[in-house]
Structures are given as C-alpha cells and as structure tokens.
Short mmCIF file of C-alpha atoms in Angstrom, two decimals:
data_model
loop_
_atom_site.label_atom_id
_atom_site.label_comp_id
_atom_site.label_asym_id
_atom_site.label_seq_id
_atom_site.Cartn_x
_atom_site.Cartn_y
_atom_site.Cartn_z
CA MET A 1 215.08 28.74 132.02
CA ARG A 2 217.78 29.36 129.40
CA PHE A 3 222.06 28.33 129.97
CA ARG A 4 224.92 28.07 127.21
CA HIS A 5 226.88 25.59 128.01
CA PRO A 6 230.95 26.25 127.38
CA ASP A 7 230.94 23.90 123.97
CA GLY A 8 228.10 26.04 122.47
CA SER A 9 224.98 23.80 123.62
CA LEU A 10 221.86 25.25 124.40
CA VAL A 11 220.65 23.86 127.58
CA HIS A 12 217.20 24.53 129.26
CA LEU A 13 215.84 24.23 132.85
CA ALA A 14 212.46 24.00 133.39
CA TYR A 15 209.78 22.72 136.47
CA CYS A 16 207.34 20.19 135.68
CA THR A 17 203.66 21.41 135.99
CA ASN A 18 201.99 17.71 137.41
CA VAL A 19 203.02 19.15 140.70
CA HIS A 20 199.24 21.15 139.68
CA PRO A 21 197.62 18.20 138.38
CA ALA A 22 194.92 19.28 135.63
CA GLU A 23 192.59 17.32 133.95
CA THR A 24 191.89 19.97 131.04
CA LEU A 25 192.58 22.77 128.86
CA ASP A 26 191.16 24.72 131.33
CA GLY A 27 192.77 24.01 134.21
CA VAL A 28 196.06 24.12 132.57
CA LEU A 29 195.45 27.64 131.53
CA ALA A 30 194.77 27.99 135.52
CA GLN A 31 197.83 26.52 136.22
CA LEU A 32 199.46 29.09 133.83
CA ARG A 33 197.87 31.59 135.51
CA ASP A 34 197.50 31.38 139.03
CA HIS A 35 201.07 29.05 139.47
CA CYS A 36 203.69 28.95 136.94
CA LEU A 37 203.27 33.07 136.20
CA PRO A 38 203.98 33.49 140.35
CA VAL A 39 207.42 31.27 139.78
CA ARG A 40 208.62 33.48 137.53
CA GLU A 41 207.96 36.31 138.82
CA ARG A 42 209.65 35.20 141.92
CA LEU A 43 212.49 34.14 140.29
CA GLY A 44 212.65 38.15 138.17
CA ARG A 45 213.47 36.48 134.89
CA ASP A 46 211.19 37.50 131.60
CA ARG A 47 211.00 33.44 130.45
CA LEU A 48 210.52 30.79 132.58
CA GLY A 49 210.71 26.85 130.93
CA ILE A 50 207.54 24.56 132.14
CA GLY A 51 207.34 20.77 132.06
CA LEU A 52 203.92 20.19 130.81
CA TRP A 53 202.04 17.28 131.87
CA LEU A 54 198.91 17.02 130.17
CA ALA A 55 196.36 14.96 130.86
CA HIS A 56 194.64 12.50 128.20
CA GLU A 57 192.05 14.80 127.82
CA ALA A 58 193.84 17.96 127.36
CA ALA A 59 196.07 16.56 125.03
CA HIS A 60 193.45 15.22 123.10
CA THR A 61 191.94 18.79 123.27
CA LEU A 62 194.74 19.96 122.04
CA ASP A 63 195.57 17.77 119.61
CA THR A 64 192.16 17.25 118.06
CA ASP A 65 191.67 21.39 117.89
CA PRO A 66 193.37 23.84 116.92
CA ALA A 67 191.71 27.02 118.09
CA ALA A 68 192.84 25.22 121.48
CA LEU A 69 196.64 24.27 120.58
CA ALA A 70 196.91 28.51 119.73
CA LEU A 71 194.51 29.88 123.01
CA LEU A 72 197.49 27.44 125.01
CA ARG A 73 200.48 28.80 122.59
CA GLU A 74 199.53 33.02 123.27
CA THR A 75 198.53 32.00 127.00
CA LEU A 76 202.28 30.67 127.05
CA ARG A 77 203.94 33.72 125.39
CA ARG A 78 201.55 35.85 127.61
CA ASN A 79 202.78 34.67 130.58
CA GLY A 80 206.38 34.33 129.61
CA LEU A 81 206.70 30.88 129.66
CA GLU A 82 208.06 28.24 126.76
CA VAL A 83 207.54 24.87 126.94
CA VAL A 84 210.51 22.13 125.43
CA THR A 85 209.62 18.82 127.47
CA LEU A 86 206.58 16.83 128.31
CA ASN A 87 205.88 14.95 130.95
CA GLY A 88 203.93 12.21 129.26
CA PHE A 89 204.41 9.54 132.59
CA PRO A 90 200.78 9.77 133.98
CA TYR A 91 197.69 9.02 132.09
CA ARG A 92 195.35 10.72 133.50
CA GLY A 93 193.63 11.70 137.41
CA PHE A 94 197.44 11.96 138.84
CA GLY A 95 195.45 14.65 141.04
CA SER A 96 193.39 12.32 142.89
CA ASP A 97 192.82 11.10 146.47
CA ARG A 98 195.03 7.66 145.92
CA VAL A 99 197.02 7.37 142.64
CA LYS A 100 199.71 4.49 144.20
CA TYR A 101 199.75 1.49 141.46
CA ARG A 102 197.02 3.15 138.44
CA VAL A 103 199.60 5.75 137.77
CA TYR A 104 201.18 3.01 135.86
CA GLN A 105 197.62 2.39 133.61
CA PRO A 106 197.65 2.11 130.74
CA ASP A 107 201.71 0.88 129.84
CA TRP A 108 203.43 0.67 126.70
CA THR A 109 201.77 -3.12 125.87
CA THR A 110 198.35 -0.99 124.71
CA ALA A 111 197.47 0.61 122.09
CA GLU A 112 196.61 3.88 124.55
CA ARG A 113 199.91 4.27 125.37
CA LEU A 114 201.05 4.44 122.53
CA ASP A 115 198.04 6.93 121.06
CA HIS A 116 198.28 9.32 123.79
CA THR A 117 202.25 9.83 123.36
CA ALA A 118 201.69 10.32 119.33
CA ALA A 119 199.36 13.35 120.47
CA LEU A 120 201.76 14.40 122.99
CA ALA A 121 204.90 14.91 120.29
CA ARG A 122 202.17 16.61 117.99
CA VAL A 123 201.22 19.39 120.36
CA LEU A 124 204.88 19.67 121.41
CA ALA A 125 205.89 20.07 118.44
CA ALA A 126 204.14 23.24 118.06
CA LEU A 127 204.65 24.77 121.45
CA LEU A 128 208.45 24.50 120.95
CA PRO A 129 210.03 27.65 120.93
CA ASP A 130 210.75 29.35 117.69
CA ASP A 131 214.27 29.35 118.31
CA GLU A 132 214.73 25.39 119.82
CA PRO A 133 213.96 22.81 117.56
CA GLU A 134 213.84 19.56 119.68
CA GLY A 135 211.71 18.42 122.54
CA ALA A 136 211.52 15.89 124.93
CA ILE A 137 208.60 13.48 125.89
CA SER A 138 209.05 11.59 129.43
CA THR A 139 207.20 8.35 129.78
CA LEU A 140 206.69 4.79 131.74
CA PRO A 141 209.36 2.50 131.52
CA LEU A 142 207.71 -0.10 129.55
CA ALA A 143 205.19 -1.36 133.05
CA TRP A 144 204.84 -1.74 136.30
CA ARG A 145 207.07 -5.36 136.67
CA THR A 146 203.92 -8.14 136.93
CA PRO A 147 202.51 -9.27 134.94
CA PHE A 148 204.94 -8.81 132.13
CA PRO A 149 205.67 -11.78 130.07
CA PRO A 150 207.54 -12.36 127.26
CA GLU A 151 204.98 -11.09 124.64
CA ALA A 152 204.19 -8.12 127.18
CA ARG A 153 207.95 -6.99 126.11
CA ALA A 154 207.35 -7.54 122.43
CA ARG A 155 204.18 -6.02 122.19
CA SER A 156 205.85 -2.78 124.20
CA LEU A 157 208.71 -2.25 122.08
CA ASP A 158 206.94 -3.01 118.67
CA ARG A 159 204.82 0.22 119.67
CA LEU A 160 207.62 2.26 121.33
CA THR A 161 209.45 1.34 117.57
CA ALA A 162 205.76 2.57 115.70
CA LEU A 163 206.17 5.98 117.40
CA SER A 164 209.53 6.06 116.69
CA ALA A 165 208.55 6.22 112.43
CA THR A 166 205.22 8.84 113.58
CA LEU A 167 208.07 11.06 115.19
CA ASP A 168 209.92 10.98 111.97
CA ARG A 169 207.14 11.36 110.12
CA LEU A 170 206.09 14.55 112.04
CA GLN A 171 209.79 15.05 111.35
CA GLU A 172 209.21 15.91 108.07
CA ALA A 173 205.92 17.42 108.67
CA THR A 174 207.23 20.02 111.04
CA GLY A 175 211.01 20.45 111.29
CA ARG A 176 210.51 19.84 114.70
CA SER A 177 212.63 16.46 116.32
CA ILE A 178 210.70 15.28 119.41
CA ARG A 179 212.41 12.14 121.49
CA VAL A 180 211.05 9.65 124.26
CA ALA A 181 212.82 9.47 127.53
CA LEU A 182 211.73 5.74 129.34
CA GLU A 183 212.42 6.28 132.67
CA PRO A 184 212.97 3.84 135.37
CA GLU A 185 211.27 3.14 138.57
CA PRO A 186 211.60 1.18 140.99
CA GLY A 187 209.12 -1.20 140.49
CA CYS A 188 209.02 -1.14 137.05
CA ILE A 189 210.08 -3.61 134.60
CA ILE A 190 212.57 -0.49 133.76
CA GLU A 191 213.84 -0.50 137.50
CA THR A 192 217.32 1.16 136.66
CA THR A 193 219.61 2.73 134.13
CA ALA A 194 221.22 -0.65 133.50
CA GLN A 195 217.72 -2.41 132.70
CA ALA A 196 216.72 0.44 130.51
CA ALA A 197 220.11 0.22 128.62
CA ALA A 198 220.00 -3.61 128.16
CA ILE A 199 216.45 -3.54 126.70
CA LEU A 200 216.84 -0.38 124.54
CA THR A 201 220.45 -2.14 123.22
CA GLY A 202 218.34 -5.69 122.34
CA PRO A 203 216.49 -7.78 120.68
CA GLY A 204 213.63 -5.66 119.44
CA ALA A 205 214.56 -2.23 120.14
CA PRO A 206 213.43 0.33 118.82
CA PRO A 207 216.24 3.29 116.97
CA PRO A 208 218.07 4.83 119.09
CA HIS A 209 217.81 8.24 117.75
CA ARG A 210 214.41 8.61 119.03
CA VAL A 211 214.39 6.89 122.16
CA GLY A 212 216.49 6.94 124.97
CA VAL A 213 216.11 7.42 128.80
CA CYS A 214 214.93 10.14 130.83
CA VAL A 215 217.39 9.88 134.48
CA ASP A 216 215.05 10.69 137.38
CA THR A 217 217.36 11.75 140.25
CA CYS A 218 215.15 10.51 142.57
CA HIS A 219 214.61 6.96 140.99
CA LEU A 220 218.13 6.43 140.32
CA ALA A 221 218.80 7.38 144.44
CA THR A 222 216.26 4.42 145.45
CA ALA A 223 217.60 2.01 143.89
CA PHE A 224 221.17 2.54 145.62
CA GLU A 225 222.30 3.57 141.65
CA ASP A 226 226.17 4.64 141.84
CA PRO A 227 225.91 7.77 139.69
CA ASP A 228 229.36 7.81 138.44
CA GLU A 229 229.15 4.12 136.93
CA ALA A 230 224.89 4.78 136.29
CA VAL A 231 225.76 7.69 133.45
CA PRO A 232 228.96 6.57 132.28
CA ALA A 233 227.60 3.38 131.60
CA LEU A 234 224.34 4.68 128.78
CA THR A 235 227.33 6.66 127.13
CA ALA A 236 229.12 3.30 126.69
CA ALA A 237 226.34 1.49 125.50
CA GLY A 238 224.75 4.36 123.22
CA VAL A 239 222.45 5.39 125.00
CA PRO A 240 220.86 8.52 124.73
CA VAL A 241 220.06 10.59 127.90
CA VAL A 242 217.18 12.29 126.48
CA LYS A 243 215.68 14.07 130.04
CA ALA A 244 216.80 14.15 132.72
CA GLN A 245 214.37 15.49 135.58
CA LEU A 246 216.26 16.89 139.17
CA SER A 247 214.47 15.33 142.16
CA ALA A 248 215.91 13.86 145.90
CA ALA A 249 214.79 11.03 147.42
CA LEU A 250 215.20 9.98 151.26
CA HIS A 251 217.60 8.51 153.24
CA ALA A 252 217.54 6.99 156.39
CA ASP A 253 221.34 5.79 158.02
CA GLU A 254 219.97 3.81 160.58
CA PRO A 255 216.38 2.19 160.11
CA ASP A 256 216.01 0.28 162.90
CA ASP A 257 216.38 3.43 165.20
CA PRO A 258 212.47 4.29 167.04
CA GLY A 259 213.57 7.71 166.44
CA VAL A 260 214.22 7.46 162.73
CA ARG A 261 211.61 4.95 162.50
CA ALA A 262 209.22 7.95 163.69
CA ALA A 263 210.25 10.28 161.36
CA LEU A 264 210.33 7.83 158.37
CA ALA A 265 206.91 7.07 159.03
CA ALA A 266 205.44 10.68 158.72
CA PHE A 267 205.91 10.70 155.21
CA ALA A 268 204.46 7.58 154.64
CA GLU A 269 201.04 9.14 153.45
CA PRO A 270 197.48 7.58 150.81
CA ARG A 271 198.23 9.41 147.97
CA PHE A 272 201.41 8.08 146.16
CA LEU A 273 203.53 4.69 146.08
CA HIS A 274 206.49 4.77 148.32
CA GLN A 275 209.01 2.07 147.38
CA THR A 276 211.32 1.63 149.72
CA ARG A 277 214.74 -0.25 149.60
CA GLU A 278 217.44 -1.29 152.11
CA ARG A 279 220.84 -1.78 151.24
CA ALA A 280 222.13 -4.92 152.46
CA ALA A 281 225.49 -5.43 150.02
CA ALA A 282 227.56 -3.98 147.81
CA GLY A 283 226.50 -4.67 144.33
CA PRO A 284 222.53 -4.36 142.45
CA GLU A 285 221.25 -8.12 143.76
CA GLY A 286 222.17 -6.31 147.25
CA VAL A 287 219.21 -4.09 147.40
CA LEU A 288 215.90 -5.40 149.10
CA ALA A 289 212.43 -3.72 148.30
CA ARG A 290 209.29 -2.98 149.61
CA ASP A 291 206.57 -0.96 146.73
CA ASP A 292 205.64 1.30 149.43
CA LEU A 293 207.34 2.72 152.31
CA ASP A 294 204.58 1.58 155.03
CA GLU A 295 205.07 -1.81 154.19
CA ALA A 296 208.60 -1.54 154.61
CA LEU A 297 208.25 0.07 158.32
CA THR A 298 204.82 -2.53 159.09
CA GLY A 299 203.88 -4.43 156.28
CA PRO A 300 203.48 -8.48 156.82
CA GLU A 301 206.69 -8.86 155.76
CA PRO A 302 208.66 -5.68 156.76
CA LEU A 303 212.02 -4.78 155.32
CA PRO A 304 214.74 -5.69 158.28
CA ALA A 305 216.80 -2.63 158.63
CA ARG A 306 219.63 -3.66 158.50
CA GLY A 307 221.25 -1.02 156.23
CA PRO A 308 220.93 2.24 154.85
CA TRP A 309 217.18 3.32 153.47
CA ARG A 310 216.15 5.24 150.83
CA VAL A 311 212.25 5.67 149.92
CA HIS A 312 210.89 7.32 146.19
CA HIS A 313 209.48 10.58 148.20
CA HIS A 314 210.64 13.23 145.52
CA ILE A 315 212.16 15.77 148.61
CA PRO A 316 212.21 19.36 147.73
CA LEU A 317 215.51 20.10 146.56
CA ASN A 318 215.34 23.67 148.66
CA ALA A 319 213.44 21.94 152.17
CA ARG A 320 215.90 19.29 153.24
CA PRO A 321 213.82 17.18 156.14
CA ALA A 322 215.35 17.61 159.45
CA PRO A 323 218.04 14.82 161.61
CA PRO A 324 217.62 11.52 161.75
CA LEU A 325 216.72 12.00 157.64
CA SER A 326 218.43 13.36 155.27
CA ALA A 327 217.91 13.84 151.47
CA THR A 328 220.48 12.31 148.13
CA LEU A 329 221.02 15.58 147.04
CA PRO A 330 224.54 14.60 146.38
CA VAL A 331 222.97 11.98 144.33
CA LEU A 332 221.91 14.63 142.18
CA GLU A 333 224.71 16.47 142.10
CA ARG A 334 226.62 13.74 140.75
CA VAL A 335 224.45 12.90 138.16
CA LEU A 336 224.48 16.28 137.51
CA THR A 337 228.44 16.68 136.78
CA HIS A 338 227.96 14.21 134.44
CA LEU A 339 225.29 15.48 132.30
CA ALA A 340 225.85 19.09 132.04
CA GLY A 341 229.67 19.35 133.51
CA GLY A 342 231.58 17.45 130.53
CA PRO A 343 232.96 19.21 127.47
CA ALA A 344 229.18 18.64 125.68
CA PRO A 345 226.15 18.38 128.04
CA LEU A 346 224.73 14.67 127.60
CA ALA A 347 220.52 15.62 128.46
CA ARG A 348 219.63 19.16 127.38
CA HIS A 349 216.55 18.68 128.56
CA LEU A 350 216.92 19.46 132.49
CA GLU A 351 213.14 19.40 134.30
CA VAL A 352 212.75 19.84 138.51
CA GLU A 353 210.22 16.94 139.24
CA THR A 354 208.69 17.86 142.82
CA TYR A 355 205.59 16.62 142.75
CA THR A 356 205.21 15.92 146.44
CA TRP A 357 204.66 19.10 147.71
CA GLU A 358 200.66 18.68 149.14
CA VAL A 359 201.82 15.43 150.98
CA LEU A 360 205.27 15.79 152.88
CA PRO A 361 204.99 16.03 156.85
CA PRO A 362 203.42 19.98 157.42
CA ALA A 363 206.81 20.72 158.41
CA LEU A 364 207.56 20.70 154.94
CA ARG A 365 204.37 21.46 153.05
CA PRO A 366 203.34 25.04 151.80
CA THR A 367 199.66 26.14 153.15
CA THR A 368 199.06 28.33 150.24
CA PRO A 369 199.14 28.84 147.07
CA GLY A 370 202.19 31.34 147.11
CA GLY A 371 203.77 29.37 149.57
CA LEU A 372 204.63 26.69 147.27
CA ALA A 373 205.48 29.17 144.54
CA ASP A 374 208.51 29.96 146.41
CA GLY A 375 208.77 26.51 147.29
CA ILE A 376 209.29 25.66 143.32
CA ALA A 377 211.43 28.88 142.71
CA ALA A 378 213.58 27.88 145.49
CA GLU A 379 214.04 24.72 144.20
CA LEU A 380 214.72 26.15 140.83
CA ALA A 381 217.36 28.60 142.16
CA VAL A 382 218.76 25.60 143.51
CA ALA A 383 219.21 23.73 139.89
CA ARG A 384 220.38 27.21 138.70
CA ASP A 385 223.24 27.16 140.80
CA MET A 386 224.35 24.11 140.88
CA LEU A 387 224.26 24.55 136.40
CA LEU A 388 226.15 27.69 137.23
CA THR A 389 228.89 26.11 139.50
CA LEU A 390 229.64 23.65 136.43
CA GLY A 391 230.34 26.50 134.22
CA LEU A 392 227.26 27.26 132.37
CA LYS A 393 225.60 30.58 131.18
CA GLU A 394 222.16 32.02 132.33
CA GLU A 395 220.93 33.23 129.29
CA ALA A 396 218.16 36.23 129.19
#
C-alpha cells in the first residue's frame, strides 16, 4: 500500500511474510498465491506491499539463479504485489516447532550473516518497483547478549562496514540504494534505541548512509521505552530510521493478581521467545528482565510482579486481548506520529509484523487460511487508518 506524505514523499506500508514461513523458493511462491493474494483481494486494492522473509536457501537460489529471480518478479507482478523491504532477521527455521534462541544465529560475528545479508540486498535491488530506487532490510541487533566480548563487537561492526561497501558497489551497478536496519530487541546486544544510537555513532560504526535502525514498536514497548523520547533522540544523534515494524506488545497492569497471571499464562508457548519486562522504577535502569514469559511467571527466579509487565508477544493490531490484559497500541500510535506525522517522514518503509497468529490463545487464533487473511487485512486497515489520520493520502 502506498501513501503520499504532505511533503510529497512516498511512504510504503507492507505486511511481513514471516507469518507464512517457507524455506524454499517454491514455498515463497506458494505464499504469494495462497496468502498474500487473498489479503490484497480482501483489501480491495490493485497493489499490495509485502515485506518478504527469505530464508537462507530461498535467498541463495534467488541470488544465484537469474531464472528463479525472474520467476519471482513475474509472480509478484501477476498477483499485484510489490516488495520494497525484506525481513533479514531470521536466517532459517522460523517455521520450526521450536525457534526460541535459534532465531539469533548466525549473528553478525559470522561471515554467514554478512554473506546472507549481501545476497538479500542483491535480490531486493532486483525486486524493487521500477519507480522506487530505495529498499530496506531489517536485521538482528548484532547478536544475543551473551557471550559477546569486545572483540565480538568489533568483528560485528567490521562486517557491517564491509556490507556497507558492498551496498555502495551495488548502487553503482544498479542505481538502487539498499539500506540495512538493526532492529533493537529485548535480550540482545542492542535492546533499545538508545543502545542502537550509542553503537551506531561510536568507534568502528558503519557509515550511516547504509546502516540505521529498524524501530519495532512491540520491542520498544516491551523495553518500556518512551516513544516521545526514543524517536527524537535517534534523530538528534543523526541515526536514520531506515524502517519501522508496526506491532503491539502484551501489557498487564497488575501481574500479581491471580486472574491476570492466568491470562498471561495462556500466552506462554514453546515456539517463540517471549521476553518479559517489569517496570520497577523510572528510567532505563528501572526495568527487570526475564528471557521468557514462563520464566517470569513460574521460573526459579520469577519477576516480583510489583509493577506492570510487558511481554514480547506480537499482538494483532485489530485483535486486542480481553481484559485484564491489553496491548500497547498507544505506543505504536505515538511512534507513528513521530515517524510519519511531522513535516517530513522519518521512515518511508513501514511493515506490519505479527508473526504470532498461530501461537495466540485460541480465542484470538484464526483456524483457517481465510481467517488468517481476514486478520492480516484487518491489521493493515488499522495501520492505514492511522496514516490517514496523520494526513497522508493513500494512492492507488
């Protein structure tokens, strides 16, 4: 979906296909036909933006086989789909029965992560619409937090700098500018936008014209970041917001209440990691942390539950949990106001990213492919309405 900002800039809204995980090109092509096309049809649009997730095998095929790349381009065109952004965070296995910590491997200390992201960039440059010269790839925030000695940080930044040089050469060859966005996530080396700014403006940082930040509004909310401070601070530091993922976290005001704890327990599940944070005091140091929701509730060292909790569990924008729980949609709205509501957009690539539909509690979980398409279309409609409220105009 395309929107025109009052300043004339084009802003793209897509949804991320990591909700339909596939490892191979054949699987990706099936996604487009079986899932993305029905979403577009439900929205009644001739064109729909998708944020492709390409696992390593699919990305390698597309990067090395011109016929495969041409097939993907034609399939996108035939189904009325366009791609301006890729989700480069998961490397493989995002559809496995148990993902958890595996999603952070390989990290930016490895050549595998550099090579994979460079391949994604070459693929994206070939997939961009003819009238769009810029693309964005979101990626993991260097690594999971441990182990990560100083030499690992230096090696990660060196690899990002090497990638930047590759992207410069790619632009010279194709005329397409691809940028990479580190996505802060609780539990990682970069958990917050402030940590991202510190690393991206510190010693050894890659050039800012190629590497910036992906603001995931679920992650920002889970970390109890204040959007009215976080986004302006990135701008003040000169750190570009290359991309934003529009999502909501799970919120509980009174996690010590037995009814609230029972409601939270329904969101604990074995597939994805659901980092949980408790607001203990004002300021960034006043947040207590556990790596997963079950650890926070019943682990050997559960959170004390004396302050509100937020959980890294992507809640559909259109399907809020029943009281006593809620979703952090107001955080998303405030972030979007900063990103798209000012005199010029701070980010032109926006992506709804709710990959958790299949692991939601039964009352929120779709039971058929058609139900999933209904839900994704409804999420995009919520995001569309937010942009229209900010003064943007939807284009055909």
